[in-house]
Coordinates of C-alpha atoms and ligand atoms in Angstrom, one line a residue:
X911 CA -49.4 0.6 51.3
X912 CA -47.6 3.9 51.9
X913 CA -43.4 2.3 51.5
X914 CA -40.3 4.5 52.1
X915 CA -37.7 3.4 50.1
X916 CA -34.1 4.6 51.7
X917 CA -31.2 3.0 49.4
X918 CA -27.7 4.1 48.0
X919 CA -28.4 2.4 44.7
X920 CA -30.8 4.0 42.1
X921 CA -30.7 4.7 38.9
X922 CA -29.5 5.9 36.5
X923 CA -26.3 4.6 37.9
X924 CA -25.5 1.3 36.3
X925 CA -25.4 -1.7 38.6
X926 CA -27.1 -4.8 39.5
X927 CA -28.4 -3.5 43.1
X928 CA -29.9 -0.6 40.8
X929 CA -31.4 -2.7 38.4
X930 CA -32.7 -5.1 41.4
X931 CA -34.6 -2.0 43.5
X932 CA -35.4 0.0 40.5
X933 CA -37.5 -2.9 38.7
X934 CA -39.2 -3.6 42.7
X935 CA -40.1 0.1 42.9
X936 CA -42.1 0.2 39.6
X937 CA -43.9 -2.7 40.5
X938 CA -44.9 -2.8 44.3
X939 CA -46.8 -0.1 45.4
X940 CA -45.0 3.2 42.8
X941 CA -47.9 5.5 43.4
X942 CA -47.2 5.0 46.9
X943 CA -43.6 4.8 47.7
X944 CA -41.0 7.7 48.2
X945 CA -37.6 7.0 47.6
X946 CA -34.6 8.6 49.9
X947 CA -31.5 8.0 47.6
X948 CA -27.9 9.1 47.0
X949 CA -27.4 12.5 45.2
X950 CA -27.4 12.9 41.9
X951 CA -26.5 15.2 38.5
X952 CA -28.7 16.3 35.7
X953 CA -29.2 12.7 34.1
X954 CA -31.0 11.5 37.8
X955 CA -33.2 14.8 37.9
X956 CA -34.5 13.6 34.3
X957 CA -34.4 10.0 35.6
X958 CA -36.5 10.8 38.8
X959 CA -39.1 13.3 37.1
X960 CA -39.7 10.3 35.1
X961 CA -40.6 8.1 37.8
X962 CA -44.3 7.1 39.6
X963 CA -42.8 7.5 43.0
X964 CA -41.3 10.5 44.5
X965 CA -37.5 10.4 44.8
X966 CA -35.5 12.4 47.4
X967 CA -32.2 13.2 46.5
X968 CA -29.9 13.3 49.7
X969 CA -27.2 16.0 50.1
X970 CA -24.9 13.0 49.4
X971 CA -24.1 9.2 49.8
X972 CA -26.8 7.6 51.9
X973 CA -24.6 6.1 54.5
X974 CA -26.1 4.5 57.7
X975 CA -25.3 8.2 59.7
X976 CA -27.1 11.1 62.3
X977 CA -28.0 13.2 59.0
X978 CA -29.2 10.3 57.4
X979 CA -31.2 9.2 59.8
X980 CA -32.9 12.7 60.9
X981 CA -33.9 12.9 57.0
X982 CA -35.4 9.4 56.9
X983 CA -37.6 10.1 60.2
X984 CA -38.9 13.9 58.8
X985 CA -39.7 12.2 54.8
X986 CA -41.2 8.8 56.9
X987 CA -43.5 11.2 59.3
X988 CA -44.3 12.9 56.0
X989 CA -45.1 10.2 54.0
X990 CA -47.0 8.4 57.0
X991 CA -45.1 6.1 55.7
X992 CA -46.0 2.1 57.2
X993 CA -43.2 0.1 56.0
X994 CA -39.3 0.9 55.0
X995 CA -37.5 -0.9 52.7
X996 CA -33.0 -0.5 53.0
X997 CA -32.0 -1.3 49.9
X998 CA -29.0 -3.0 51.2
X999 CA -28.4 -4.8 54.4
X1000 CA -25.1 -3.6 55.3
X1001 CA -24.1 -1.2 56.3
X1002 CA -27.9 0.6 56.1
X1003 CA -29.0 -2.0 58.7
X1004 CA -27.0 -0.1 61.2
X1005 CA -29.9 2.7 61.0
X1006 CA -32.3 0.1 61.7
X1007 CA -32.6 -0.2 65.6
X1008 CA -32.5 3.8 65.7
X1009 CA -34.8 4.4 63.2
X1010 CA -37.6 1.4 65.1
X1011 CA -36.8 3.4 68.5
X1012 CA -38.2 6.9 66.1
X1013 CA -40.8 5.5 63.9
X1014 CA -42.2 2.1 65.0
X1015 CA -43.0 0.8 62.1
X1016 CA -41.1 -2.6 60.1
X1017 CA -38.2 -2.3 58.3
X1018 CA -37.3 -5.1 55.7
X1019 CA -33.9 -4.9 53.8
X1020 CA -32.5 -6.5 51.2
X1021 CA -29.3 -8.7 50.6
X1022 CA -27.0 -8.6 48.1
X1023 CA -24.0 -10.6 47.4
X1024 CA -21.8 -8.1 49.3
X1025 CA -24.0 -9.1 52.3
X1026 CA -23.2 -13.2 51.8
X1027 CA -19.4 -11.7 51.3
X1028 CA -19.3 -10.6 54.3
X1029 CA -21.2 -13.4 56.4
X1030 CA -17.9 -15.3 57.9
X1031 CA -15.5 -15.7 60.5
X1032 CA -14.3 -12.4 61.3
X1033 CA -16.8 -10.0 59.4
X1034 CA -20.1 -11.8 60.5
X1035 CA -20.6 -9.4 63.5
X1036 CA -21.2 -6.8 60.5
X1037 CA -23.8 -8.6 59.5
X1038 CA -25.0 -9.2 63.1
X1039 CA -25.2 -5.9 64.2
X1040 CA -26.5 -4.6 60.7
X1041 CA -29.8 -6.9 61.4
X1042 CA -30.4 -6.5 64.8
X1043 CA -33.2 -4.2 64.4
X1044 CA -34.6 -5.8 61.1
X1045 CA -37.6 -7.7 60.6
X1046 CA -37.1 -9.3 57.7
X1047 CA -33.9 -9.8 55.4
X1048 CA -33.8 -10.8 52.0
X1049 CA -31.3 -13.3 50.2
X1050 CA -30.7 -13.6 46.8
X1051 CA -29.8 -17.2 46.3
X1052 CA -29.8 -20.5 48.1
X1053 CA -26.4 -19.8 48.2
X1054 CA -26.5 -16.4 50.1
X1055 CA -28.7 -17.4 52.4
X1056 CA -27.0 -20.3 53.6
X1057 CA -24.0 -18.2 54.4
X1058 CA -26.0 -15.5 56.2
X1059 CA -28.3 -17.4 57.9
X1060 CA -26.1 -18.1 61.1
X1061 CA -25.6 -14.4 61.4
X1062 CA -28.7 -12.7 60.5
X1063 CA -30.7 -11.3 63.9
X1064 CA -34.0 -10.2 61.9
X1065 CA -37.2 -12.3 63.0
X1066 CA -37.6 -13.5 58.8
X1067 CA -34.7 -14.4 56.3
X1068 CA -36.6 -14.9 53.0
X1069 CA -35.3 -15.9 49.9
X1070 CA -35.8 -12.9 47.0
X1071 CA -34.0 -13.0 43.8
X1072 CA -33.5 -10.1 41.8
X1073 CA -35.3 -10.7 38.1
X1074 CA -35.3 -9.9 34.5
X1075 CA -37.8 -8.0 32.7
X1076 CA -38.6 -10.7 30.1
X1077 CA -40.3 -8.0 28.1
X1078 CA -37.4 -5.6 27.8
X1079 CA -34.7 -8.3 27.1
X1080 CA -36.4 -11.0 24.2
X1081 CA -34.9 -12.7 21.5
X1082 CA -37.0 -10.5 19.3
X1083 CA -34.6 -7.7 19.7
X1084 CA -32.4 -6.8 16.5
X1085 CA -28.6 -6.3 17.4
X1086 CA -27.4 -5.5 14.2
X1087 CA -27.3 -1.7 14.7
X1088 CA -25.3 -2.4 18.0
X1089 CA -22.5 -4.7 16.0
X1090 CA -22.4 -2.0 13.4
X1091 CA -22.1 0.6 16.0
X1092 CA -19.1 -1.4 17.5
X1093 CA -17.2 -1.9 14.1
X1094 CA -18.2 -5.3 14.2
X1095 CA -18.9 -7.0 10.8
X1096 CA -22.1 -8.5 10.7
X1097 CA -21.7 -12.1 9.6
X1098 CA -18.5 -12.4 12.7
X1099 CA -19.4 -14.6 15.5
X1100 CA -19.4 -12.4 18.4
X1101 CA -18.0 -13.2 22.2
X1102 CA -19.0 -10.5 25.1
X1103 CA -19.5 -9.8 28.0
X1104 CA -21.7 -6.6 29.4
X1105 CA -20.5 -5.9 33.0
X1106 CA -18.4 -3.3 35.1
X1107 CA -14.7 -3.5 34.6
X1108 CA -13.7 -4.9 37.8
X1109 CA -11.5 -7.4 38.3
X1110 CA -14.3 -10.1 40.4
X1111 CA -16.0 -10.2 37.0
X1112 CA -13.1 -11.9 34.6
X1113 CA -12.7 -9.3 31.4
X1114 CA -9.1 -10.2 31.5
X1115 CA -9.4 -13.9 31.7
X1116 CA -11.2 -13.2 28.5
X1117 CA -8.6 -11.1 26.6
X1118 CA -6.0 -13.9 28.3
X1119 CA -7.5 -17.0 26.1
X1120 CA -8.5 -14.7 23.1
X1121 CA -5.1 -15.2 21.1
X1122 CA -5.9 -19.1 21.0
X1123 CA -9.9 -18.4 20.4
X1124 CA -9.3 -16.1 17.6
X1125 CA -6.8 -18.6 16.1
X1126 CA -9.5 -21.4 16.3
X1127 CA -12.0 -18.9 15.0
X1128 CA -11.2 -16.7 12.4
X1129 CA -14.2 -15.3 11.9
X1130 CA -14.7 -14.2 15.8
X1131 CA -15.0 -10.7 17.4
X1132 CA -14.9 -10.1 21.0
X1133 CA -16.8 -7.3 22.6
X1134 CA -16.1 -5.8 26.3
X1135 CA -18.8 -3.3 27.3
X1136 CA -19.1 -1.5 30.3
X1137 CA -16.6 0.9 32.3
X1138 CA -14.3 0.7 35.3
X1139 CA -11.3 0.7 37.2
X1140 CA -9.4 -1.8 35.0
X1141 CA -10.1 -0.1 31.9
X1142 CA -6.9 0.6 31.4
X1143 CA -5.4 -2.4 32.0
X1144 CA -8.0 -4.0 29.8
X1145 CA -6.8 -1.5 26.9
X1146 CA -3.2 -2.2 27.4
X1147 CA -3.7 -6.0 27.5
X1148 CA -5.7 -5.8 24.2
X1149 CA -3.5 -3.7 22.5
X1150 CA -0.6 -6.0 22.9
X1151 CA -2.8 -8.2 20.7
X1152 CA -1.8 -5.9 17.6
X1153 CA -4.0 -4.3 15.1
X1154 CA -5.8 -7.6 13.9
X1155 CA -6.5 -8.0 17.7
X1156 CA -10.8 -7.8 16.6
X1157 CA -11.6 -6.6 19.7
X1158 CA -14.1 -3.6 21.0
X1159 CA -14.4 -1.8 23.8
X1160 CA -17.3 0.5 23.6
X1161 CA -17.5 2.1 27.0
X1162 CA -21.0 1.7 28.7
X1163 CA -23.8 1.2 26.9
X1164 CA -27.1 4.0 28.0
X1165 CA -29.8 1.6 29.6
X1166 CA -32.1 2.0 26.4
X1167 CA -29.2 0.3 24.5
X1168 CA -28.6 -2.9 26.4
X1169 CA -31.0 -5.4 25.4
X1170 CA -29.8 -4.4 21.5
X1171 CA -26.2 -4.5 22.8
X1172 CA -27.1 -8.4 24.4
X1173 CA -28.6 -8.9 20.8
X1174 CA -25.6 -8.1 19.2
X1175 CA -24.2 -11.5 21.0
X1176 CA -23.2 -14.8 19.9
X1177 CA -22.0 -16.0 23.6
X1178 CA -22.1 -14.4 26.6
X1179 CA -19.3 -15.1 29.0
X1180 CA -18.3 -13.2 32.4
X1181 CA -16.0 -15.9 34.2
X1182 CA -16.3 -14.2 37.1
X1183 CA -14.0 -15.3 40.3
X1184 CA -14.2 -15.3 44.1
X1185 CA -11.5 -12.7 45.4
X1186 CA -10.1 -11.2 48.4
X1187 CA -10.5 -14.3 50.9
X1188 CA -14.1 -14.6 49.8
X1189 CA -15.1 -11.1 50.4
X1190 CA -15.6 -10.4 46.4
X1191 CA -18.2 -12.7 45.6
X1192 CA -21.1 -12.5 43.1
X1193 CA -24.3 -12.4 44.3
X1194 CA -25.9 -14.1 41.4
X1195 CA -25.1 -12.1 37.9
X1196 CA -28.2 -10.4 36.7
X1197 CA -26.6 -10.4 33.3
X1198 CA -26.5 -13.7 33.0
X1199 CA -30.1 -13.6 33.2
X1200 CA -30.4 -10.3 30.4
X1201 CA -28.3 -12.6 27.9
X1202 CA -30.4 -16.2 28.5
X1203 CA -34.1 -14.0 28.3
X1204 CA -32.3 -12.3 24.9
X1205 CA -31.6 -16.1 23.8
X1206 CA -27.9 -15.8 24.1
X1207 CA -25.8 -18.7 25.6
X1208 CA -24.1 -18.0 29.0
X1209 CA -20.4 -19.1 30.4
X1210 CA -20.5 -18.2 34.0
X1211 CA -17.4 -18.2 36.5
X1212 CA -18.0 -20.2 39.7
X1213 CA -18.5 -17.8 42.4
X1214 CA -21.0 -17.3 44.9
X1215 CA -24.5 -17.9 43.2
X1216 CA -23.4 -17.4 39.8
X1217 CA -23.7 -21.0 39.0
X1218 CA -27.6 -20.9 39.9
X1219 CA -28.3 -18.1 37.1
X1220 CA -27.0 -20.7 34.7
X1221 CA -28.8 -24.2 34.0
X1222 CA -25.5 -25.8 33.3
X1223 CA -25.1 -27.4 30.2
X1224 CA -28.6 -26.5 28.9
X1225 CA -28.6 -22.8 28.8
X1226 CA -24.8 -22.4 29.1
X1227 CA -21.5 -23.2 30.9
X1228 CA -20.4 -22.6 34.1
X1229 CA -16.9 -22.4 34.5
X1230 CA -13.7 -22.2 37.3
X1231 CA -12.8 -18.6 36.2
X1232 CA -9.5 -19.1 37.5
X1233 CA -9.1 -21.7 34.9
X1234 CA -7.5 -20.5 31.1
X1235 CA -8.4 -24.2 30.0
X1236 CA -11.7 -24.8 31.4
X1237 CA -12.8 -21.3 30.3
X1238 CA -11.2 -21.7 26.7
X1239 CA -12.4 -25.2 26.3
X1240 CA -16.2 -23.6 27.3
X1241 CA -16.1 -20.8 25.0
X1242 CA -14.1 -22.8 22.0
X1243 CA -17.7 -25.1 21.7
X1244 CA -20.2 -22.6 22.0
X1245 CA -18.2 -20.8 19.1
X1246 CA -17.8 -24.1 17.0
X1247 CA -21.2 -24.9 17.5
X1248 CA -24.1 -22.0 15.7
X1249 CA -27.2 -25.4 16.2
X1250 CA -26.3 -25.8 19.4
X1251 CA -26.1 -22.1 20.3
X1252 CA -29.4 -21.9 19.0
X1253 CA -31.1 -24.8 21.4
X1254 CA -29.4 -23.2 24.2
X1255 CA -30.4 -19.9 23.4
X1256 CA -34.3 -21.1 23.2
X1257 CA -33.5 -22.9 26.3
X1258 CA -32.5 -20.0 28.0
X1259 CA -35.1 -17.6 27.1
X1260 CA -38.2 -20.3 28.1
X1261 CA -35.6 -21.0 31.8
X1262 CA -35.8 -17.1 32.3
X1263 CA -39.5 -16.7 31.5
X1264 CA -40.4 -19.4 33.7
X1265 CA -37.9 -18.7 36.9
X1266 CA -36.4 -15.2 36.8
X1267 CA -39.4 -12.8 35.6
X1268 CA -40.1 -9.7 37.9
X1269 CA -43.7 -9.8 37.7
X1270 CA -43.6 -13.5 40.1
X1271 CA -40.9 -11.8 42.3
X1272 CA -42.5 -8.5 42.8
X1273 CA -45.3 -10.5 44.0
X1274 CA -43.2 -12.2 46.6
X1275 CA -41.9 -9.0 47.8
X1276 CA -45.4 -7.2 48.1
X1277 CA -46.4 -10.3 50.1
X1278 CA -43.9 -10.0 52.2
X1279 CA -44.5 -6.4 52.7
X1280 CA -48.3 -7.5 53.0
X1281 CA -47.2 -9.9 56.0
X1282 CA -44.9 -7.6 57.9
X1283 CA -47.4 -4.6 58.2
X1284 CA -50.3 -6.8 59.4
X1285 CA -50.3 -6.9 63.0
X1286 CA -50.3 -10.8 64.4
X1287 CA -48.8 -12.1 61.7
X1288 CA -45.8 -14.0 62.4
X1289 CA -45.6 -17.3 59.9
X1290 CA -41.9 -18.0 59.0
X1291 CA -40.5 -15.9 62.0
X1292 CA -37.4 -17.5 62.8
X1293 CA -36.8 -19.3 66.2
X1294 CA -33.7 -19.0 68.5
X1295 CA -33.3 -22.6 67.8
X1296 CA -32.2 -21.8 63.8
X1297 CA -28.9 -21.0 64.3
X1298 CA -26.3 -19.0 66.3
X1299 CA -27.2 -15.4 66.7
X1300 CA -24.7 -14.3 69.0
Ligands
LIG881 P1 -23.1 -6.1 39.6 O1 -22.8 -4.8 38.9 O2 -21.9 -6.7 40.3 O3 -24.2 -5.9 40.5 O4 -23.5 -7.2 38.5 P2 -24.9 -7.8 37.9 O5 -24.5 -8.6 36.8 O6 -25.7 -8.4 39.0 O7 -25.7 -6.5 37.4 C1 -25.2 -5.6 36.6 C2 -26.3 -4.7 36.0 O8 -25.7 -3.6 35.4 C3 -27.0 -5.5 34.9 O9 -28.4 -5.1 34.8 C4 -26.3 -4.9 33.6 O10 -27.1 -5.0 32.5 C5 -26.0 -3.5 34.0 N1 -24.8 -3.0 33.3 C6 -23.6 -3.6 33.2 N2 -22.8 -2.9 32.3 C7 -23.6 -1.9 31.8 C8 -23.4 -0.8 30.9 O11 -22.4 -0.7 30.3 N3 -24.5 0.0 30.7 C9 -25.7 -0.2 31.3 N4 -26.7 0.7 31.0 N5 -25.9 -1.2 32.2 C10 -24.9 -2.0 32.5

């Protein structure tokens, strides 16, 4: 099946839409898919070289535009390509009817939780018009596709969560290096959290209940990897908390790093929030699901489909993010409690095996390429009757 891939999100940026189409590209069809995807330096040049499938680097974002467009009809004609796959519903949907008029061929796009953000009173004719020429839309969660369902126009909505590679992230992995890397001391119960700095995700509800934590633990560390805009604010806030603060920042971690640097983790806890009138939502957390494969015990904020990468009370916590107490109370028993954090961490890592590894959902996608390419095909097309369309 000859695929063209046309998406904003690639590696080696960092990023759960990245991590999502990177790990389908390696396993649906690599020898023969070409990629269109946002320019790049030096580090995606050695990233792409690197890679089965043949990656097009466009002069610069890959934004539903004329350019855009005229390069994805010359690389498709090319390629002979049969099927495209948008890595992102909105806004490269809105190259979709142009592209069908050109090419002819089925385009399927995935959904992310910016998508479900989106699909509401007042945005939802974003989502409407981004679909119209789709024929089939993926959703992440039972959640996400319950809010886009009354506004997606494609002939399929199909449910396709974004996995974890079970092999990478294991509880075999030694973190030890990664602690002492962080100035960590290795017998210290360690809190993190592994994510962008961005305020949807929580950091700072962290560093908030950290005075009283570290008071009730004396032995704990807390850890806040990644990078972003509120780095700074971040810094500031912890270095109010003096130099006995026992709290790292370490920047981003390289990809090869992160299953050490989930290894080097007691708890994992992002309490991640829904912000800006429900616009800044989480899709689902893919680190939540790194941390539970790595046998590390979540706490998850309530937002979006965050709670369904969490089997509550088993495998971790979820959480209101927007509440100190609840989140303190949460994190103050997985730190009391090393047996339990054990149980849940053995929980987690059988619960990600089971539901969340690629190789089941890469089969789901390459069906669902397999169905839209053959002609006659039309099980699961959706009816006028399944919801408002407009
Ligand atoms: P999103 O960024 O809002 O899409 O959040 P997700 O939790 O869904 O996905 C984030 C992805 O980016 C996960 O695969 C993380 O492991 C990865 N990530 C987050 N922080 C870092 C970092 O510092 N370094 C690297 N290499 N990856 C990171």
């Amino acid at each position: 099946m000859r695929v063209l891939w046309v998406t904003n999100d690639l590696p080696p940026r960092a990023g759960g839409i990245q991590q999502f189409v990177a790990n389908l590209l390696d396993r649906v069809h690599p020898h023969e898919t070409v990629v269109i995807g946002p320019a790049g330096g030096m580090e995606a040049i050695a990233h792409d070289a690197a890679q089965p499938y043949r990656t097009v680097r466009a002069p610069g974002a890959v934004l539903p535009t004329r350019p855009t467009r005229r390069l994805i009809v010359d690389v498709a004609r090319a390629h002979d390509a049969q099927v495209i796959v948008l890595g992102a519903t909105w806004p490269l949907g809105e190259l979709a009817p142009g592209l069908d008029r050109a090419l002819g061929v089925p385009i399927v796009a995935l959904s992310h939780g910016l998508e479900a953000g989106l699909a509401r009173p007042g945005a939802g004719h974003l989502i409407r018009r981004a679909t119209r020429g789709l024929t089939a839309v993926t959703a992440i969660t039972a959640w996400t596709e319950q809010r886009l369902a009354p506004y997606v126009r494609a002939d399929r909505l199909e449910r396709l969560p974004p996995g974890v590679d079970v092999e990478r992230f294991t509880p075999e992995v030694d973190g030890r290096g990664q602690r002492e890397a962080w100035g960590v001391p290795p017998d210290a119960t360690l809190l993190g959290c592994i994510s962008r700095l961005v305020p949807r995700k929580g950091q700072d509800a962290l560093v908030e209940v950290w005075p009283e934590l570290r008071r009730r633990h004396p032995d704990a560390w807390l850890a806040l990897v990644g990078e972003g805009p509120l780095e700074p604010r971040l810094r500031r806030a912890v270095g109010r908390l003096g130099s006995d603060g026992r709290v790292v920042m370490p920047g981003r971690v390289p990809w090869p790093e992160l299953p050490a640097s989930y290894a080097a983790l007691d708890v994992f806890a992002m309490p991640c929030r829904t912000r800006l009138a429900g616009t800044d939502v989480e899709g689902l957390g893919i680190v939540y699901l790194e941390a539970q494969a790595c046998g590390v015990p979540v706490v998850a904020g309530r937002s979006g489909g965050a709670p369904e990468a969490v089997h509550d009370g088993v495998t971790g916590s979820v959480v209101d993010g927007r509440d100190s107490d609840e989140l303190l109370a949460a994190l103050d028993r997985w730190l009391s409690d090393p047996a339990g954090r054990r149980v849940a961490g053995e929980a987690g890592t059988a619960w990600t095996r089971r539901r969340w590894a690629w190789t089941a959902i890469a089969e789901r996608f390459a069906s669902l390429l397999d169905e839209v390419t053959t002609p006659g095909r039309t099980a699961g097309r959706r009816s006028p009757g399944d919801g408002p369309r407009g």
